[in-house]
Coordinates of C-alpha atoms and ligand atoms in Angstrom, one line a residue:
X1 CA -13.5 -66.4 21.1
X2 CA -13.4 -64.9 24.6
X3 CA -15.6 -62.2 25.7
X4 CA -12.8 -59.8 25.9
X5 CA -11.5 -60.8 22.4
X6 CA -14.8 -60.4 21.0
X7 CA -15.1 -56.6 22.4
X8 CA -11.7 -55.7 21.6
X9 CA -12.0 -56.5 18.0
X10 CA -15.1 -53.9 17.6
X11 CA -14.8 -50.7 15.8
X12 CA -18.2 -48.6 16.1
X13 CA -18.0 -45.3 14.6
X14 CA -19.7 -42.6 12.6
X15 CA -18.7 -40.8 9.5
X16 CA -19.9 -36.8 9.7
X17 CA -19.5 -34.2 7.1
X18 CA -21.4 -31.3 5.8
X19 CA -23.7 -32.2 3.0
X20 CA -22.0 -33.1 -0.3
X21 CA -18.5 -33.6 1.2
X22 CA -18.9 -37.3 0.2
X23 CA -19.9 -39.2 3.3
X24 CA -22.0 -41.4 1.4
X25 CA -19.4 -42.3 -1.3
X26 CA -16.8 -43.1 1.5
X27 CA -19.3 -45.3 3.4
X28 CA -19.7 -47.2 0.3
X29 CA -16.2 -47.6 -0.3
X30 CA -15.5 -48.8 3.1
X31 CA -18.5 -51.3 2.5
X32 CA -17.0 -52.4 -0.6
X33 CA -13.8 -53.3 1.2
X34 CA -15.4 -55.2 3.8
X35 CA -17.2 -57.3 1.0
X36 CA -20.3 -56.3 2.5
X37 CA -21.5 -54.9 -0.9
X38 CA -20.1 -55.8 -4.3
X39 CA -21.1 -52.6 -6.5
X40 CA -20.7 -49.3 -6.3
X41 CA -24.1 -47.3 -5.7
X42 CA -25.5 -49.7 -3.5
X43 CA -25.7 -47.6 -0.7
X44 CA -27.5 -44.5 -2.3
X45 CA -30.9 -45.4 -1.1
X46 CA -29.4 -44.5 2.2
X47 CA -29.4 -40.9 1.2
X48 CA -31.6 -38.5 1.3
X49 CA -32.0 -37.1 -2.3
X50 CA -31.5 -33.5 -2.9
X51 CA -34.2 -33.0 -5.2
X52 CA -36.7 -33.8 -2.4
X53 CA -35.6 -31.6 0.4
X54 CA -38.7 -29.6 0.2
X55 CA -40.9 -32.8 0.6
X56 CA -40.3 -34.5 3.9
X57 CA -42.6 -37.0 3.4
X58 CA -40.4 -38.2 0.6
X59 CA -37.7 -37.6 3.0
X60 CA -39.4 -39.6 5.6
X61 CA -39.9 -42.5 3.0
X62 CA -36.6 -42.5 2.1
X63 CA -35.4 -42.4 5.8
X64 CA -37.8 -45.5 6.2
X65 CA -35.7 -47.1 3.6
X66 CA -32.6 -46.2 5.6
X67 CA -33.5 -47.9 8.7
X68 CA -31.9 -50.9 7.7
X69 CA -28.8 -49.0 6.6
X70 CA -28.7 -46.7 9.6
X71 CA -26.2 -49.0 11.0
X72 CA -23.9 -51.2 8.9
X73 CA -22.1 -53.8 10.3
X74 CA -19.3 -55.8 8.4
X75 CA -16.1 -57.8 9.2
X76 CA -12.7 -56.6 7.9
X77 CA -9.2 -58.2 8.5
X78 CA -10.7 -59.9 11.7
X79 CA -12.2 -56.5 13.0
X80 CA -16.1 -56.3 13.3
X81 CA -16.9 -52.7 12.2
X82 CA -20.1 -50.8 12.9
X83 CA -20.7 -47.8 11.0
X84 CA -23.5 -45.7 12.4
X85 CA -25.0 -43.5 9.8
X86 CA -26.0 -40.1 10.3
X87 CA -28.8 -38.2 8.3
X88 CA -27.3 -35.9 5.9
X89 CA -30.3 -33.3 6.2
X90 CA -29.4 -30.7 8.5
X91 CA -33.1 -30.6 9.8
X92 CA -32.1 -33.8 11.4
X93 CA -29.2 -32.6 13.2
X94 CA -30.5 -33.8 16.6
X95 CA -30.3 -37.2 15.6
X96 CA -27.0 -37.0 14.6
X97 CA -25.8 -35.3 18.0
X98 CA -27.6 -38.3 19.5
X99 CA -26.0 -40.8 17.2
X100 CA -22.8 -39.3 18.4
X101 CA -23.3 -40.7 21.9
X102 CA -23.1 -44.1 20.6
X103 CA -19.8 -44.2 18.9
X104 CA -16.4 -44.7 20.1
X105 CA -14.8 -42.5 17.3
X106 CA -15.7 -40.5 14.3
X107 CA -14.1 -39.9 10.8
X108 CA -14.7 -36.4 9.6
X109 CA -15.1 -35.8 5.7
X110 CA -13.8 -32.6 4.5
X111 CA -14.1 -31.5 0.6
X112 CA -10.7 -30.3 -0.5
X113 CA -12.1 -27.1 -2.0
X114 CA -14.5 -26.1 0.4
X115 CA -12.6 -26.7 3.4
X116 CA -14.3 -26.8 6.6
X117 CA -18.1 -25.8 6.5
X118 CA -20.7 -25.0 8.9
X119 CA -22.2 -28.3 10.0
X120 CA -18.8 -30.0 10.4
X121 CA -18.0 -27.1 12.8
X122 CA -21.2 -27.8 14.9
X123 CA -20.8 -31.8 14.8
X124 CA -17.2 -31.2 15.9
X125 CA -18.3 -29.3 18.9
X126 CA -20.4 -32.3 19.9
X127 CA -17.0 -34.6 19.7
X128 CA -15.1 -32.1 21.7
X129 CA -17.5 -32.0 24.2
X130 CA -17.4 -35.9 24.4
X131 CA -13.7 -36.2 23.9
X132 CA -14.4 -38.6 21.0
X133 CA -11.3 -39.4 19.0
X134 CA -11.6 -38.1 15.5
X135 CA -10.0 -38.7 12.3
X136 CA -10.2 -36.5 9.3
X137 CA -10.3 -37.5 5.4
X138 CA -9.9 -34.8 2.9
X139 CA -11.8 -35.8 0.0
X140 CA -11.8 -35.0 -3.7
X141 CA -8.1 -34.5 -4.1
X142 CA -8.9 -35.2 -7.8
X143 CA -10.4 -32.0 -8.3
X144 CA -8.8 -28.7 -7.7
X145 CA -8.9 -27.4 -4.0
X146 CA -7.1 -25.5 -1.5
X147 CA -3.4 -26.1 -0.5
X148 CA -2.8 -29.0 1.7
X149 CA -1.1 -26.8 4.2
X150 CA -3.9 -24.4 4.2
X151 CA -6.3 -27.0 4.7
X152 CA -4.2 -28.3 7.7
X153 CA -3.9 -24.7 9.0
X154 CA -8.0 -24.4 8.6
X155 CA -8.8 -27.5 10.2
X156 CA -6.9 -26.7 13.2
X157 CA -8.2 -23.4 13.9
X158 CA -12.0 -24.1 12.5
X159 CA -12.2 -27.2 14.5
X160 CA -10.0 -26.2 17.3
X161 CA -7.9 -29.5 17.4
X162 CA -4.2 -30.4 16.9
X163 CA -3.7 -32.2 13.6
X164 CA -1.2 -34.5 12.3
X165 CA -1.1 -35.7 8.4
X166 CA -0.7 -39.4 8.2
X167 CA -0.5 -39.1 4.5
X168 CA 0.2 -36.7 2.3
X169 CA -1.1 -35.9 -1.4
X170 CA 1.2 -35.7 -4.7
X171 CA -0.3 -32.7 -6.7
X172 CA -4.1 -32.5 -7.1
X173 CA -6.8 -32.2 -9.6
X174 CA -5.8 -33.6 -12.9
X175 CA -2.1 -33.7 -12.0
X176 CA -3.2 -35.7 -8.8
X177 CA -0.5 -38.5 -8.6
X178 CA -1.3 -39.9 -5.3
X179 CA -0.5 -39.9 -1.7
X180 CA 2.5 -40.6 0.3
X181 CA 1.3 -42.8 3.4
X182 CA 3.6 -41.3 6.0
X183 CA 1.9 -44.0 8.5
X184 CA 3.4 -47.0 6.8
X185 CA 6.3 -45.1 4.6
X186 CA 4.7 -46.2 1.2
X187 CA 3.9 -44.6 -2.1
X188 CA 0.1 -44.9 -3.0
X189 CA -0.1 -44.4 -6.9
X190 CA -3.3 -43.1 -8.2
X191 CA -5.2 -44.8 -11.0
X192 CA -8.7 -43.0 -11.5
X193 CA -11.2 -45.9 -11.0
X194 CA -14.4 -46.5 -9.1
X195 CA -14.1 -50.1 -8.4
X196 CA -10.5 -51.1 -8.5
X197 CA -8.2 -50.6 -5.6
X198 CA -5.1 -48.5 -6.2
X199 CA -1.5 -49.7 -6.4
X200 CA 0.6 -49.4 -3.5
X201 CA 4.3 -49.4 -3.6
X202 CA 7.0 -49.4 -0.8
X203 CA 9.3 -46.8 -1.5
X204 CA 11.9 -45.0 0.9
X205 CA 11.4 -41.2 0.7
X206 CA 15.0 -40.8 0.3
X207 CA 15.5 -43.5 -2.4
X208 CA 15.9 -42.9 -6.1
X209 CA 12.9 -45.3 -6.4
X210 CA 10.7 -42.3 -5.7
X211 CA 12.0 -40.2 -8.9
X212 CA 11.0 -43.5 -11.1
X213 CA 7.5 -43.2 -10.0
X214 CA 6.6 -39.7 -9.8
X215 CA 9.3 -37.8 -11.6
X216 CA 12.0 -35.4 -10.6
X217 CA 10.4 -32.1 -9.5
X218 CA 7.4 -34.0 -7.9
X219 CA 9.9 -36.0 -5.5
X220 CA 11.7 -32.9 -4.7
X221 CA 8.4 -31.1 -3.6
X222 CA 7.2 -34.4 -1.7
X223 CA 10.7 -34.2 0.3
X224 CA 10.4 -30.8 1.1
X225 CA 6.8 -31.0 2.1
X226 CA 7.6 -34.1 4.3
X227 CA 10.3 -32.5 5.8
X228 CA 8.4 -29.3 6.6
X229 CA 5.6 -31.5 8.1
X230 CA 8.1 -33.3 10.4
X231 CA 9.5 -30.2 11.6
X232 CA 6.0 -28.2 12.1
X233 CA 3.8 -31.2 13.4
X234 CA 4.8 -33.5 16.3
X235 CA 5.2 -37.2 15.8
X236 CA 1.6 -38.7 15.5
X237 CA 0.9 -39.6 19.2
X238 CA -1.9 -42.4 19.5
X239 CA -2.9 -41.4 23.3
X240 CA -3.4 -37.9 22.0
X241 CA -5.7 -39.2 19.4
X242 CA -7.7 -41.5 21.7
X243 CA -8.0 -38.5 24.4
X244 CA -9.6 -36.5 21.3
X245 CA -6.8 -33.9 21.2
X246 CA -5.2 -35.0 18.0
X247 CA -6.7 -35.8 14.7
X248 CA -4.7 -37.6 12.1
X249 CA -5.5 -36.6 8.6
X250 CA -5.6 -38.4 5.3
X251 CA -5.9 -37.4 1.8
X252 CA -7.7 -39.0 -0.7
X253 CA -10.8 -39.4 -3.4
X254 CA -13.6 -41.4 -2.1
X255 CA -15.2 -41.4 -5.4
X256 CA -12.2 -43.1 -7.2
X257 CA -11.6 -45.2 -4.4
X258 CA -8.3 -43.8 -3.4
X259 CA -6.7 -43.3 -0.3
X260 CA -10.0 -45.1 1.7
X261 CA -7.9 -48.5 2.2
X262 CA -5.1 -46.3 3.8
X263 CA -7.5 -44.7 5.9
X264 CA -9.5 -48.0 6.9
X265 CA -6.1 -49.9 7.6
X266 CA -4.9 -47.1 9.8
X267 CA -8.4 -46.7 11.5
X268 CA -8.7 -50.1 12.5
X269 CA -5.4 -50.4 14.1
X270 CA -5.5 -47.0 16.0
X271 CA -9.1 -46.3 16.5
X272 CA -10.6 -47.4 20.0
X273 CA -12.4 -50.5 20.7
X274 CA -15.5 -49.8 23.2
X275 CA -14.5 -47.2 25.6
X276 CA -16.1 -47.3 29.2
X277 CA -19.2 -45.3 29.7
X278 CA -20.3 -43.0 32.3
X279 CA -23.4 -44.0 33.9
X280 CA -24.9 -41.9 37.0
X281 CA -24.2 -44.3 39.5
X282 CA -20.7 -45.5 37.9
X283 CA -18.1 -46.0 35.0
X284 CA -19.3 -49.0 33.1
X285 CA -16.5 -51.1 31.7
X286 CA -17.3 -52.7 28.3
X287 CA -15.5 -56.1 29.4
X288 CA -17.9 -56.4 32.3
X289 CA -19.6 -59.8 32.1
X290 CA -23.0 -58.4 32.6
X291 CA -25.2 -56.8 29.8
X292 CA -25.7 -52.8 30.0
X293 CA -26.8 -50.8 27.2
X294 CA -29.0 -47.8 26.1
X295 CA -31.4 -46.6 23.8
X296 CA -29.7 -43.7 21.5
X297 CA -32.4 -43.6 18.7
X298 CA -36.1 -44.5 18.1
X299 CA -36.9 -44.6 14.5
X300 CA -40.8 -44.6 14.0
X301 CA -42.7 -46.3 11.2
X302 CA -44.1 -43.6 9.3
X303 CA -46.8 -46.0 8.1
X304 CA -50.1 -45.1 10.5
X305 CA -51.4 -48.8 9.9
X306 CA -48.2 -50.0 11.6
X307 CA -47.3 -47.9 14.5
X308 CA -44.3 -49.5 15.5
X309 CA -41.0 -48.4 16.1
X310 CA -37.4 -49.6 16.4
X311 CA -35.4 -48.8 19.3
X312 CA -31.7 -48.7 18.7
X313 CA -29.7 -50.1 21.6
X314 CA -26.2 -49.5 22.0
X315 CA -24.4 -52.8 24.0
X316 CA -22.2 -50.9 26.3
X317 CA -20.9 -53.8 28.2
X318 CA -21.0 -57.7 28.2
X319 CA -23.1 -59.7 26.3
X320 CA -26.7 -59.4 24.6
X321 CA -28.7 -62.3 23.9
X322 CA -32.0 -63.2 22.3
X323 CA -34.8 -64.6 24.8
X324 CA -33.0 -63.5 28.2
X325 CA -34.5 -61.5 30.7
X326 CA -33.2 -58.0 31.0
X327 CA -34.1 -55.0 33.5
X328 CA -35.8 -52.1 31.7
X329 CA -34.5 -49.5 34.6
X330 CA -37.2 -46.9 34.1
X331 CA -40.1 -49.4 34.4
X332 CA -38.2 -52.0 36.8
X333 CA -39.6 -54.8 35.0
X334 CA -38.0 -57.6 33.3
X335 CA -38.5 -58.0 29.9
X336 CA -37.0 -60.3 27.3
X337 CA -36.9 -59.7 23.3
X338 CA -37.7 -62.4 20.8
X339 CA -36.8 -60.5 17.6
X340 CA -33.8 -58.3 18.2
X341 CA -32.2 -57.5 14.9
X342 CA -28.5 -57.2 13.8
X343 CA -27.7 -54.3 11.2
X344 CA -25.4 -56.2 8.9
X345 CA -24.6 -54.0 5.8
X346 CA -27.7 -53.8 4.2
X347 CA -29.6 -56.4 5.6
X348 CA -31.5 -56.7 8.9
X349 CA -31.5 -60.0 10.7
X350 CA -32.4 -61.3 13.8
X351 CA -29.5 -61.8 16.1
X352 CA -28.4 -64.2 18.9
X353 CA -26.1 -62.2 20.6
X354 CA -24.4 -59.2 20.5
X355 CA -21.3 -57.6 22.3
X356 CA -20.3 -54.5 23.8
X357 CA -19.9 -51.8 20.9
X358 CA -22.6 -53.5 18.8
X359 CA -25.9 -52.0 18.0
X360 CA -29.0 -53.8 18.5
X361 CA -32.5 -53.0 17.2
X362 CA -35.5 -53.7 19.3
X363 CA -39.1 -54.0 17.9
X364 CA -41.3 -51.7 19.9
X365 CA -45.0 -51.9 19.3
X366 CA -46.2 -49.2 21.8
X367 CA -44.1 -46.8 23.9
X368 CA -41.7 -49.2 25.6
X369 CA -39.0 -47.3 24.9
X370 CA -37.5 -43.6 25.1
X371 CA -34.4 -42.2 24.3
X372 CA -31.9 -42.6 27.1
X373 CA -33.7 -45.6 28.5
X374 CA -31.2 -48.1 30.2
X375 CA -31.3 -51.9 30.0
X376 CA -29.1 -53.8 32.3
X377 CA -28.9 -57.5 33.6
X378 CA -30.5 -56.6 36.8
X379 CA -28.5 -53.7 37.9
X380 CA -30.0 -50.2 38.7
X381 CA -28.2 -48.2 36.4
X382 CA -28.8 -45.0 34.4
X383 CA -26.6 -44.0 31.5
X384 CA -26.3 -40.4 31.3
X385 CA -25.0 -38.2 28.4
X386 CA -27.6 -37.9 26.1
X387 CA -27.5 -34.3 25.7
X388 CA -30.0 -32.0 24.4
X389 CA -28.9 -28.8 22.7
X390 CA -30.4 -25.6 22.5
X391 CA -32.9 -25.7 19.3
X392 CA -32.7 -22.8 17.0
X393 CA -36.5 -22.7 16.2
X394 CA -39.3 -22.2 18.6
X395 CA -43.1 -22.3 18.2
X396 CA -46.0 -22.4 20.5
X397 CA -48.2 -25.6 20.2
X398 CA -51.6 -25.1 20.3
X399 CA -54.7 -27.4 20.3
X400 CA -56.7 -26.9 17.2
X401 CA -59.4 -29.5 18.2
X402 CA -60.6 -29.0 21.9
X403 CA -62.4 -32.3 22.1
X404 CA -58.9 -34.2 21.3
X405 CA -56.6 -32.6 23.9
X406 CA -55.8 -35.7 25.8
X407 CA -54.9 -37.3 22.3
X408 CA -52.9 -34.2 21.7
X409 CA -51.0 -34.4 24.8
X410 CA -50.2 -38.0 24.8
X411 CA -48.9 -37.6 21.1
X412 CA -46.6 -34.7 22.1
X413 CA -45.2 -36.6 25.0
X414 CA -44.6 -39.6 23.0
X415 CA -43.2 -37.8 20.1
X416 CA -40.6 -35.8 22.5
X417 CA -39.7 -39.5 24.0
X418 CA -38.7 -40.4 20.3
X419 CA -36.7 -37.3 20.4
X420 CA -38.3 -35.5 17.4
X421 CA -38.1 -32.2 19.2
X422 CA -37.6 -30.6 22.2
X423 CA -40.8 -29.5 24.8
X424 CA -40.5 -26.5 27.1
X425 CA -43.4 -25.3 29.1
X426 CA -43.8 -21.7 30.1
X427 CA -43.5 -21.1 33.9
X428 CA -45.5 -18.1 33.6
X429 CA -48.6 -19.2 31.7
X430 CA -48.0 -23.1 31.2
X431 CA -47.9 -22.6 27.4
X432 CA -45.8 -25.4 25.6
X433 CA -43.3 -24.4 23.1
X434 CA -41.6 -26.9 20.7
X435 CA -38.0 -26.3 19.9
X436 CA -36.4 -27.7 16.8
X437 CA -33.4 -27.3 14.5
X438 CA -35.2 -27.2 11.4
X439 CA -38.6 -26.4 10.1
X440 CA -39.1 -29.6 8.6
X441 CA -39.7 -31.0 12.3
X442 CA -42.7 -29.0 12.9
X443 CA -44.2 -30.4 9.6
X444 CA -43.3 -33.9 10.9
X445 CA -44.8 -33.1 14.3
X446 CA -48.3 -31.9 12.9
X447 CA -48.5 -34.7 10.6
X448 CA -47.6 -37.4 12.9
X449 CA -50.1 -35.9 15.3
X450 CA -53.2 -36.2 13.1
X451 CA -52.4 -39.3 11.6
X452 CA -51.0 -41.3 14.5
X453 CA -53.0 -39.5 17.4
X454 CA -55.9 -38.4 15.6
X455 CA -54.9 -34.6 17.2
X456 CA -54.7 -31.4 15.6
X457 CA -52.2 -28.6 16.4
X458 CA -51.7 -25.2 15.3
X459 CA -48.3 -23.3 15.5
X460 CA -48.2 -19.8 16.8
X461 CA -45.0 -17.9 16.5
X462 CA -42.8 -17.0 19.4
X463 CA -39.7 -15.1 18.8
X464 CA -36.7 -16.6 20.7
X465 CA -32.9 -16.9 20.0
X466 CA -31.8 -19.7 22.3
X467 CA -33.0 -21.9 25.3
X468 CA -30.4 -22.0 28.0
X469 CA -30.1 -24.3 31.0
X470 CA -29.3 -22.1 34.1
X471 CA -27.7 -23.0 37.3
X472 CA -26.1 -21.2 40.2
X473 CA -24.5 -22.0 43.5
X474 CA -25.7 -18.6 44.5
X475 CA -29.3 -19.2 45.2
X476 CA -30.4 -15.6 46.0
X477 CA -29.1 -14.5 42.4
X478 CA -30.8 -17.4 40.7
X479 CA -34.2 -16.5 42.6
X480 CA -33.7 -12.8 41.7
X481 CA -32.9 -13.9 38.3
X482 CA -36.2 -15.9 37.9
X483 CA -38.2 -13.3 39.5
X484 CA -36.9 -10.6 37.0
X485 CA -36.9 -12.6 34.0
X486 CA -40.1 -14.5 35.0
X487 CA -41.9 -14.1 31.3
X488 CA -39.0 -16.1 29.8
X489 CA -38.7 -18.8 32.0
X490 CA -39.7 -22.2 31.1
X491 CA -39.2 -25.9 32.1
X492 CA -37.9 -28.6 30.5
X493 CA -39.2 -32.1 30.6
X494 CA -37.2 -32.9 33.4
X495 CA -38.4 -29.8 35.2
X496 CA -35.0 -27.8 34.9
X497 CA -35.1 -24.1 34.8
X498 CA -34.7 -22.9 31.2
X499 CA -34.2 -19.3 30.1
X500 CA -35.6 -18.5 26.6
X501 CA -33.4 -15.6 25.2
X502 CA -35.1 -13.4 22.6
X503 CA -31.8 -12.2 21.3
X504 CA -28.0 -12.8 21.5
X505 CA -27.8 -9.5 23.0
X506 CA -30.4 -9.9 25.7
X507 CA -28.5 -13.2 26.4
X508 CA -25.1 -11.2 26.7
X509 CA -26.6 -8.9 29.0
X510 CA -28.0 -11.6 31.2
X511 CA -24.6 -13.0 31.4
X512 CA -23.0 -9.6 32.2
X513 CA -25.4 -8.7 34.9
X514 CA -25.9 -12.0 36.8
X515 CA -22.2 -13.0 37.0
X516 CA -23.1 -16.2 39.3
X517 CA -25.4 -17.7 37.1
X518 CA -24.1 -20.4 34.7
X519 CA -25.9 -20.4 31.2
X520 CA -25.6 -23.7 29.1
X521 CA -26.7 -24.4 25.6
X522 CA -26.9 -28.0 26.3
X523 CA -28.8 -30.0 29.1
X524 CA -25.6 -31.8 29.8
X525 CA -23.4 -30.0 32.3
Ligands
LIG1 P1 -22.8 -36.9 1.2 O1 -22.9 -38.0 1.5 O2 -21.8 -36.2 2.0 O3 -23.6 -35.7 1.1 O4 -21.9 -36.7 -0.2 P2 -22.0 -37.7 -1.3 O5 -21.0 -39.0 -1.0 O6 -23.4 -38.1 -1.9 O7 -21.0 -36.9 -2.5 C1 -21.6 -35.8 -2.8 C2 -20.9 -35.8 -4.4 O8 -19.7 -35.6 -4.2 C3 -21.7 -36.6 -5.5 O9 -21.9 -36.0 -6.5 C4 -20.3 -37.6 -5.1 O10 -20.1 -38.4 -6.4 C5 -19.3 -36.5 -5.3 N1 -18.0 -37.0 -4.8 C6 -17.8 -37.8 -3.7 N2 -16.3 -38.1 -3.6 C7 -15.7 -37.6 -4.9 C8 -14.5 -37.4 -5.1 O11 -13.6 -37.7 -4.3 N3 -14.2 -36.6 -6.0 C9 -15.1 -35.9 -6.9 N4 -14.5 -35.6 -8.0 N5 -16.5 -36.1 -6.5 C10 -16.9 -36.6 -5.4 P3 -23.3 -35.6 -7.1 O12 -22.9 -35.6 -8.6 O13 -24.0 -34.9 -6.1 O14 -23.8 -37.3 -6.9 P4 -23.9 -38.5 -7.9 O15 -24.7 -38.3 -8.9 O16 -22.4 -38.7 -8.4 O17 -24.2 -39.6 -7.0

């Protein structure tokens, strides 16, 4: 196969959802179709069990297990599919944001009864920012849920994206009969089963064959519904989908393996192969001969006796090969890797080559990589677009053991390189503030500082609402703002100005009073 063919057949995506909507179940069913696993239930170890949510050590243990499954690669109908797993626990949302920088598209799972939930809304914002194409799977149709038309309205409003159903449910709950596949004009009849693929029959919507399968009244309702859909929703436009303006919607039941194959078949056909990636210097085309890639995630080993990490590299262009020298741009040093790993379903195995779209795992035994690092065949290149979002929780981090301040600083720096949390330094008094999206991360940091760096930290409260990156063309106003707010100004790790707003009211007033200043809630602007 040529380089071009290899890259064209790749589909790299993430499944995102609010916890419990059915992400794990759907992932598992996709793997079943790919032949990557043979029994249902095999991916469960990938999931952070709900019973353990207050015990983060347990969670970390489970995340450790999940390294092998954090990327699931498999072959399906000539396509190479890479599913990037995202942690279900919302305290690790930052991980999910970063994973979204490494995918070419996204499938969103929504629970038909619950509709759009908080976490989904937030993740969609990230997709929108990056113009990531999204497809939506409305799950749990075997249960009583909202009216499908209401769900479509809700999706449009809450996720702020145009939608177009490509399959349509025939009733729901106990009366659920199947879906009409509008993409292929076929009727898929529902048979509740966790393992068996459902029956699909080709039926013209207007033919009497429909009555034979689903009876008179459901046939009439289906025809009316489909007519309404064609009147209300424009014809599916792939370009609009690829531009991130339109989300095709599918209905089904992941648990019963229903509607999943339809989703997958349509997905491989219309979802994008690796897309060009913006670097600071230029746009990198995936089909370029030379290899380029960037680190989007670092997974640390929680075992203090083996302080090793795996750096996850997304290949952006060309072909990556084992034992070939590549340039680590930040160090300006050539390096080769003798044991890069591929992630095939549940196995981790040493790979010899990988293509644009693939994820390569590089073992790192000592601070070689940090999030955002670029590797190339030699070119000076910096991939950008690994945004930090304003954290939601803030605490001062203080040294609890004055003899170990060096260790503490080193530990903090390295944990931040891994992307565990964000560090801000107060411009006024130099105190360090750690920002996270969840309480668990503070516990993780404290534990890891002690066990890996032999340093002790103490948390002190600080009452903050948001961190905003600020900029302005009006330098006089910017200076005036910084002078007046000097007690609330900090630097991020790149030395950029960050305003720490105490409340939404204070932020609103600042925005009103300083009209020439732009306040950003993510570091990418
Ligand atoms: P998540 O990864 O998004 O958090 O969700 P997960 O797949 O674990 O699904 C959450 C729960 O919803 C699970 O039940 C799962 O079996 C159920 N579920 C998923 N898809 C469907 C569906 O199509 N129909 C119905 N009725 N239920 C579905 P659980 O009881 O929490 O877990 P388990 O004991 O079944 O594993």
